[in-house]
Short mmCIF file of C-alpha atoms and ligand atoms in Angstrom, two decimals:
data_model
loop_
_atom_site.label_atom_id
_atom_site.label_comp_id
_atom_site.label_asym_id
_atom_site.label_seq_id
_atom_site.Cartn_x
_atom_site.Cartn_y
_atom_site.Cartn_z
CA MET A 12 -9.47 63.98 -25.87
CA ASN A 13 -6.65 62.27 -23.99
CA ALA A 14 -3.31 64.06 -23.68
CA PRO A 15 -0.74 63.03 -26.33
CA ALA A 16 1.54 61.43 -23.70
CA GLU A 17 -1.34 59.22 -22.57
CA LEU A 18 -2.13 58.20 -26.16
CA ALA A 19 1.48 57.31 -26.87
CA LYS A 20 1.65 54.91 -23.91
CA VAL A 21 2.88 51.49 -25.03
CA ILE A 22 1.79 48.33 -23.25
CA ALA A 23 4.72 45.92 -23.31
CA SER A 24 5.84 42.99 -21.15
CA GLN A 25 9.28 42.46 -19.69
CA PRO A 26 11.63 40.77 -22.18
CA ASP A 27 11.14 36.99 -22.34
CA ALA A 28 13.80 35.33 -20.15
CA THR A 29 14.95 32.97 -22.92
CA LEU A 30 14.23 34.68 -26.26
CA GLY A 31 14.77 38.27 -25.11
CA TYR A 32 11.78 39.84 -26.88
CA LYS A 33 8.89 41.80 -25.34
CA ASP A 34 5.21 41.04 -25.96
CA PHE A 35 2.97 43.96 -26.95
CA GLN A 36 -0.71 44.64 -26.39
CA LEU A 37 -2.84 47.06 -28.40
CA GLY A 38 -6.54 47.04 -27.59
CA SER A 39 -7.67 43.41 -27.91
CA PHE A 40 -4.63 42.42 -30.00
CA ARG A 41 -1.53 40.76 -28.59
CA PHE A 42 1.79 40.50 -30.46
CA ARG A 43 4.54 38.01 -29.61
CA ARG A 44 7.71 37.03 -31.47
CA ASP A 45 9.87 33.93 -31.22
CA GLU A 46 12.94 32.90 -33.21
CA TYR A 47 11.10 32.52 -36.54
CA PHE A 48 7.62 33.95 -36.25
CA ALA A 49 5.40 36.82 -35.20
CA HIS A 50 2.20 35.62 -33.52
CA ILE A 51 -0.83 37.91 -33.40
CA SER A 52 -3.76 36.88 -31.22
CA TRP A 53 -7.17 38.32 -30.47
CA THR A 54 -10.61 37.37 -29.22
CA THR A 55 -13.17 37.02 -31.98
CA ARG A 56 -16.41 38.97 -31.93
CA ASP A 57 -18.16 35.89 -30.50
CA GLY A 58 -15.60 35.46 -27.72
CA ARG A 59 -13.27 32.76 -29.08
CA PRO A 60 -9.48 33.08 -28.88
CA LEU A 61 -7.78 33.07 -32.28
CA SER A 62 -4.19 33.51 -33.42
CA HIS A 63 -2.33 34.15 -36.65
CA THR A 64 1.32 33.46 -37.46
CA MET A 65 3.66 35.23 -39.92
CA ASP A 66 7.30 34.71 -40.85
CA VAL A 67 9.03 37.32 -38.67
CA GLY A 68 11.10 38.69 -41.58
CA ALA A 69 7.93 39.32 -43.61
CA PHE A 70 6.24 40.80 -40.53
CA LEU A 71 9.11 43.21 -39.79
CA ARG A 72 9.37 44.32 -43.44
CA ALA A 73 5.65 45.14 -43.44
CA LEU A 74 5.80 46.81 -40.00
CA MET A 75 8.76 48.94 -41.15
CA ARG A 76 6.74 50.34 -44.09
CA ASP A 77 3.64 50.99 -41.96
CA VAL A 78 5.74 52.90 -39.39
CA ALA A 79 7.90 54.80 -41.90
CA TRP A 80 4.97 55.79 -44.13
CA GLY A 81 2.69 56.93 -41.30
CA PHE A 82 0.15 54.21 -42.29
CA PHE A 83 0.24 55.22 -45.99
CA TYR A 84 -2.86 55.75 -48.16
CA GLY A 85 -5.81 53.46 -47.40
CA GLY A 86 -4.98 49.96 -46.21
CA VAL A 87 -1.65 48.35 -45.42
CA ASN A 88 -2.19 44.57 -45.28
CA PHE A 89 0.70 42.62 -43.79
CA ASP A 90 -0.79 39.53 -45.49
CA ASP A 91 -4.29 38.13 -46.24
CA VAL A 92 -5.22 38.31 -42.55
CA ILE A 93 -3.83 41.28 -40.63
CA GLY A 94 -3.32 44.94 -41.47
CA THR A 95 -4.14 48.58 -40.84
CA VAL A 96 -6.47 51.14 -42.44
CA ASN A 97 -5.51 54.81 -42.31
CA HIS A 98 -8.27 57.31 -41.51
CA TYR A 99 -5.62 60.06 -41.37
CA LYS A 100 -6.35 60.98 -37.71
CA SER A 101 -6.97 57.49 -36.45
CA VAL A 102 -5.99 54.03 -37.68
CA ASP A 103 -7.85 50.71 -37.69
CA LEU A 104 -5.97 47.56 -36.74
CA GLN A 105 -7.76 44.55 -38.16
CA ALA A 106 -7.55 40.80 -38.42
CA GLY A 107 -9.67 39.12 -41.06
CA ALA A 108 -11.89 42.16 -41.69
CA PHE A 109 -10.98 42.10 -45.41
CA ASN A 110 -10.85 38.33 -45.74
CA ALA A 111 -14.19 37.04 -47.03
CA THR A 112 -13.76 33.58 -45.44
CA MET A 113 -12.89 34.89 -41.98
CA LYS A 114 -15.62 37.50 -42.13
CA GLN A 115 -18.20 34.88 -43.06
CA ALA A 116 -17.02 32.73 -40.15
CA GLY A 117 -17.35 35.72 -37.80
CA VAL A 118 -13.77 35.43 -36.55
CA ASP A 119 -12.56 38.86 -37.71
CA LEU A 120 -11.85 41.86 -35.51
CA LEU A 121 -11.34 45.56 -36.28
CA GLU A 122 -10.46 48.18 -33.66
CA ASN A 123 -9.77 51.88 -34.15
CA PHE A 124 -6.89 53.66 -32.40
CA PRO A 125 -5.68 57.26 -32.26
CA THR A 126 -2.74 57.46 -34.68
CA GLU A 127 -0.28 58.37 -31.88
CA GLN A 128 -1.14 55.23 -29.91
CA ILE A 129 -0.75 52.68 -32.70
CA ALA A 130 2.30 54.53 -34.08
CA ALA A 131 4.07 54.41 -30.70
CA THR A 132 3.27 50.72 -30.17
CA PHE A 133 4.37 49.73 -33.69
CA ALA A 134 7.60 51.78 -33.47
CA GLU A 135 8.58 50.18 -30.16
CA MET A 136 7.72 46.68 -31.39
CA LEU A 137 9.78 47.24 -34.56
CA ASP A 138 12.73 48.41 -32.49
CA ASP A 139 12.51 45.58 -29.96
CA TRP A 140 12.06 42.81 -32.55
CA THR A 141 14.72 43.94 -35.08
CA ASN A 142 18.17 42.48 -34.42
CA ALA A 143 21.54 44.02 -35.28
CA GLY A 144 22.40 43.30 -38.90
CA PHE A 145 18.81 43.06 -40.15
CA ASP A 146 17.54 46.01 -42.20
CA PRO A 147 13.84 45.62 -43.07
CA PHE A 148 14.14 48.15 -45.94
CA ALA A 149 17.07 46.33 -47.61
CA ALA A 150 16.72 43.66 -50.29
CA PRO A 151 17.03 40.18 -48.74
CA GLN A 152 20.40 39.64 -50.49
CA GLU A 153 21.73 42.90 -49.06
CA THR A 154 21.02 42.35 -45.37
CA GLY A 155 21.44 39.84 -42.56
CA SER A 156 18.94 37.46 -41.01
CA PRO A 157 15.84 38.50 -39.02
CA TYR A 158 15.76 35.19 -37.16
CA GLY A 159 16.95 33.94 -33.79
CA ARG A 160 17.01 35.18 -30.22
CA LYS A 161 17.35 38.86 -29.44
CA ASN A 162 20.72 40.15 -30.56
CA GLY A 163 21.21 43.93 -30.34
CA SER A 164 19.23 46.44 -32.38
CA ASN A 165 19.39 48.46 -35.60
CA VAL A 166 18.17 51.96 -34.73
CA LYS A 167 19.99 53.56 -37.67
CA ALA A 168 18.17 51.44 -40.25
CA LEU A 169 14.80 51.88 -38.54
CA THR A 170 14.94 55.67 -38.25
CA ARG A 171 16.13 56.64 -41.76
CA ALA A 172 14.72 60.00 -42.79
CA ARG A 173 12.12 59.71 -45.56
CA GLU A 174 13.48 61.25 -48.74
CA LEU A 175 10.79 63.73 -49.70
CA ALA A 176 11.35 66.58 -52.13
CA THR A 177 9.27 69.70 -51.52
CA ARG A 178 9.27 70.71 -55.20
CA CYS A 179 11.89 68.70 -57.07
CA VAL A 180 15.06 66.75 -56.31
CA GLY A 181 18.18 68.85 -56.90
CA LEU A 182 16.54 72.32 -56.77
CA PRO A 183 18.42 74.76 -54.52
CA GLY A 184 17.35 74.13 -50.92
CA ASP A 185 15.42 70.97 -51.81
CA LEU A 186 16.29 67.26 -51.48
CA ALA A 187 19.87 66.77 -52.73
CA LEU A 188 20.98 64.46 -55.52
CA ARG A 189 22.42 61.14 -54.31
CA THR A 190 26.23 60.76 -54.46
CA ASP A 191 28.97 58.44 -53.20
CA GLU A 192 29.97 61.18 -50.73
CA ARG A 193 26.46 61.29 -49.27
CA GLY A 194 26.57 57.54 -48.66
CA ALA A 195 24.59 56.55 -51.75
CA PRO A 196 26.76 54.43 -54.09
CA VAL A 197 25.32 52.93 -57.28
CA ASN A 198 23.58 49.61 -56.57
CA ARG A 199 25.13 46.40 -57.96
CA ALA A 200 22.11 45.91 -60.24
CA PHE A 201 22.45 49.35 -61.85
CA ALA A 202 26.18 49.47 -62.62
CA ASP A 203 25.37 50.23 -66.29
CA VAL A 204 23.16 53.28 -65.60
CA PRO A 205 24.76 56.49 -66.99
CA GLN A 206 25.46 59.00 -64.24
CA ASP A 207 25.66 62.21 -66.33
CA GLU A 208 23.34 65.09 -65.45
CA PRO A 209 21.43 67.28 -67.94
CA GLU A 210 22.82 70.73 -68.82
CA LEU A 211 20.75 73.59 -67.44
CA HIS A 212 20.78 77.09 -68.99
CA PRO A 213 18.08 79.09 -67.18
CA GLU A 214 17.79 82.82 -67.85
CA PRO A 215 19.18 84.87 -64.95
CA GLY A 216 16.54 85.03 -62.20
CA PHE A 217 14.99 81.67 -63.16
CA GLU A 218 17.61 79.40 -61.55
CA LYS A 219 15.07 78.26 -58.97
CA GLU A 220 12.32 77.62 -61.55
CA VAL A 221 13.98 75.88 -64.51
CA HIS A 222 15.26 72.47 -63.50
CA ALA A 223 16.03 68.93 -64.60
CA PHE A 224 17.91 65.95 -63.19
CA ASN A 225 18.80 62.39 -64.15
CA LEU A 226 16.08 60.29 -62.47
CA PHE A 227 17.66 56.98 -63.58
CA ALA A 228 20.95 57.99 -61.92
CA PHE A 229 19.07 59.08 -58.78
CA LEU A 230 17.27 55.73 -58.55
CA SER A 231 20.39 53.70 -59.32
CA ARG A 232 21.72 55.04 -55.98
CA SER A 233 18.75 54.07 -53.82
CA GLN A 234 19.90 52.08 -50.78
CA VAL A 235 16.46 50.65 -50.02
CA THR A 236 13.66 48.71 -51.69
CA TRP A 237 9.90 49.21 -51.88
CA ASN A 238 10.09 52.73 -50.47
CA PRO A 239 8.62 55.40 -52.77
CA SER A 240 10.17 58.85 -52.25
CA PHE A 241 8.80 62.16 -53.55
CA THR A 242 11.04 63.38 -56.39
CA SER A 243 8.67 66.05 -57.68
CA VAL A 244 5.57 67.65 -56.21
CA VAL A 245 3.14 69.79 -58.23
CA LYS A 246 0.11 70.65 -56.09
CA TYR A 247 -1.24 67.16 -55.19
CA SER A 248 0.59 65.36 -57.99
CA TYR A 249 3.33 63.35 -56.29
CA MET A 250 5.92 61.51 -58.38
CA CYS A 251 7.13 58.71 -56.09
CA PRO A 252 9.72 56.53 -57.83
CA THR A 253 11.31 53.62 -56.01
CA THR A 254 13.61 50.67 -56.59
CA GLU A 255 12.14 47.21 -56.15
CA GLU A 256 13.70 43.83 -55.46
CA HIS A 257 12.00 40.67 -54.11
CA ILE A 258 8.41 41.13 -52.78
CA LEU A 259 6.50 44.29 -51.85
CA PRO A 260 6.21 43.50 -48.11
CA ILE A 261 2.60 44.67 -47.94
CA LEU A 262 -0.60 44.22 -49.94
CA HIS A 263 -1.62 47.82 -50.49
CA SER A 264 -5.37 48.52 -50.42
CA ASN A 265 -6.03 51.68 -52.35
CA ASP A 266 -8.44 54.41 -51.35
CA ARG A 267 -7.78 56.23 -54.64
CA VAL A 268 -6.52 55.52 -58.16
CA GLU A 269 -2.77 55.05 -58.31
CA TRP A 270 -0.56 54.85 -61.44
CA PHE A 271 2.52 52.68 -62.03
CA PHE A 272 5.15 53.30 -64.71
CA GLN A 273 7.69 50.47 -65.00
CA MET A 274 10.93 52.30 -65.78
CA SER A 275 13.22 49.25 -66.02
CA ASP A 276 13.15 45.45 -65.82
CA GLU A 277 9.93 43.70 -64.74
CA ILE A 278 7.42 43.37 -61.89
CA ALA A 279 4.51 40.92 -61.65
CA TRP A 280 1.50 42.18 -59.68
CA ASP A 281 -1.23 40.17 -57.97
CA CYS A 282 -4.37 42.30 -57.74
CA ALA A 283 -7.35 41.38 -55.59
CA HIS A 284 -10.52 43.05 -54.34
CA ARG A 285 -9.78 45.42 -51.48
CA ASP A 286 -12.69 44.28 -49.30
CA SER A 287 -12.79 40.49 -49.83
CA GLY A 288 -9.32 39.54 -51.06
CA ARG A 289 -10.94 37.88 -54.11
CA PRO A 290 -8.26 37.62 -56.84
CA MET A 291 -8.98 40.05 -59.72
CA ALA A 292 -5.97 40.32 -62.01
CA ARG A 293 -2.38 39.37 -62.62
CA VAL A 294 -0.46 42.24 -64.22
CA ILE A 295 2.97 41.63 -65.77
CA MET A 296 4.73 44.98 -66.22
CA LYS A 297 7.84 45.24 -68.41
CA ALA A 298 10.06 48.27 -68.93
CA GLY A 299 7.97 51.06 -70.50
CA ASP A 300 4.57 49.67 -69.38
CA MET A 301 2.05 51.80 -67.49
CA ALA A 302 -0.87 50.61 -65.38
CA ALA A 303 -3.46 52.19 -63.12
CA MET A 304 -4.67 50.46 -59.97
CA PRO A 305 -8.37 51.17 -59.29
CA ALA A 306 -9.43 52.53 -55.90
CA TYR A 307 -11.16 49.23 -55.03
CA CYS A 308 -8.14 46.95 -55.42
CA ARG A 309 -5.28 45.67 -53.31
CA HIS A 310 -1.98 44.80 -54.95
CA GLN A 311 1.34 43.14 -54.22
CA GLY A 312 4.36 43.18 -56.56
CA TYR A 313 7.14 40.66 -57.25
CA SER A 314 10.39 41.99 -58.71
CA PRO A 315 12.86 39.19 -59.64
CA LYS A 316 15.66 41.70 -60.35
CA ARG A 317 16.09 45.14 -58.80
CA SER A 318 13.89 47.36 -60.95
CA MET A 319 12.83 51.00 -61.19
CA LEU A 320 9.15 51.80 -60.67
CA LEU A 321 7.50 55.21 -60.76
CA VAL A 322 4.42 55.38 -58.51
CA TRP A 323 2.23 58.41 -59.24
CA GLU A 324 -0.10 59.44 -56.42
CA ASN A 325 -2.86 61.99 -56.16
CA GLY A 326 -2.23 63.21 -52.61
CA SER A 327 -5.37 65.34 -52.27
CA PRO A 328 -6.68 64.99 -48.71
CA ASN A 329 -10.26 65.31 -50.01
CA LEU A 330 -10.04 62.61 -52.68
CA VAL A 331 -10.97 59.66 -50.48
CA TYR A 332 -14.15 61.45 -49.36
CA GLU A 333 -14.98 62.53 -52.94
CA ILE A 334 -14.74 58.88 -54.01
CA GLN A 335 -16.91 57.77 -51.06
CA LYS A 336 -19.57 60.33 -52.09
CA GLY A 337 -19.36 59.26 -55.73
CA ASP A 338 -17.97 62.66 -56.84
CA ALA A 339 -14.64 61.19 -58.01
CA PRO A 340 -14.21 57.94 -59.97
CA GLU A 341 -12.68 54.69 -58.69
CA VAL A 342 -11.08 54.01 -62.08
CA PRO A 343 -9.00 56.42 -64.20
CA VAL A 344 -10.84 55.74 -67.45
CA GLN A 345 -14.10 54.17 -68.58
CA PHE A 346 -14.11 52.21 -71.85
C1 PHB B 478 2.02 50.53 -53.71
O1 PHB B 478 1.37 50.03 -52.81
O2 PHB B 478 1.42 51.02 -54.64
C2 PHB B 478 3.49 50.52 -53.64
C3 PHB B 478 4.12 50.63 -52.42
C4 PHB B 478 5.49 50.63 -52.38
C5 PHB B 478 6.21 50.50 -53.54
C6 PHB B 478 5.58 50.38 -54.76
C7 PHB B 478 4.20 50.40 -54.81
O3 PHB B 478 7.53 50.49 -53.49
FE1 FE B 479 -0.43 50.96 -54.00
#
C-alpha cells in the first residue's frame, strides 16, 4: 500500500496563461476548463482519443456534491457520460461505462482509484475552477455566475461543514437548530412556514431521550439545495431531508433501495436503468407523496420551486453486498 501522502498527490498543470485555470490528470483522464465548459478526455479501450464536454456550472455543481458527500452511495453520474462509483475504500472514475451506446461502441473507460487520490484531485479541481461569487450548493437564482476567466475563489462555500446529527437535531450536544443568529435565515420561498417549536415535557432524567423539533422550520432555513443532511439517526435508518430548487446536479445510481417523501411543493423525477441509462419511469411527486427508488435505478429530480424532500436511507455498510448476493431485495415491495 502506498503512503497516504503519495496517494493524495494531485497532478495539475500550471495555470493557463490566458484563462487562469489549471488542467488536471487522474489516471488516463484529463480535465480542462475554459470560460463556459469542462472538457474531459481519455483514450478509449481500443486506443482512440475521445473527449466529452459539460456546461461548467453543471460540472461544478456535480463535482461539489461528489466531494462533499465522499462519493455518496453507489454511483454519482455527472451526466449520461461521466461519473464515479463508490466502493467505499476505492472509487471508480468512468466515462461511458453506464451508457449502453458508448459501451456497445467500445469507447467507454473505467479506472479505479484509492479514495484519497480521487478525493484530493477532485477537491483541488473544484477549488481551482470555482470563481469568487459562485456557490455550487446555492440555487441558481441565489448565486453568481460560474462562467468566465479565473476570478478569485470561494473557499468558504466549498468547505461548508456537512450538517449531520448523531441522534437527532436539537438534542443536547447534537446538531443545533437553525436560527438567524447562526447565519440561517428563512429562505424567500418559505416565508409562510411557522417557526414555533413543539413543547417538551420529559420526566426528570429523560431530557436527553424525549425529543421533538419542527422539521419544516428547520428546512425553511436551509441555505443550500440538493444536500441531504442527517436530522435523525436510529441504527442504520438515516432521515436525510433537504431543500430542492432547480435540478439535482447528479444522476444518482442507487446501490440500495432509497425512499423519498415529498414534504412540500413538487419534484419531477426521471428514472433510468442504472447500468444502461435506458429510461424507465417519470415520477411526478406532489406534497404528501412517497416513492421508493429501486436499487437498480438512477434518478434525477427537477424542482420548479424550492421544495422540501425527505430522503430516507438505509446506511448499513453490508447492504450493498447483501443485495449483490441476493440476500436483500432490490425493491422494497413485491406486488
Ligand atoms: C438522491 O440521489 O437520492 C438525492 C440526492 C440529493 C438530494 C435528493 C436526492 O438532494
Ligand atoms: Fe438517490
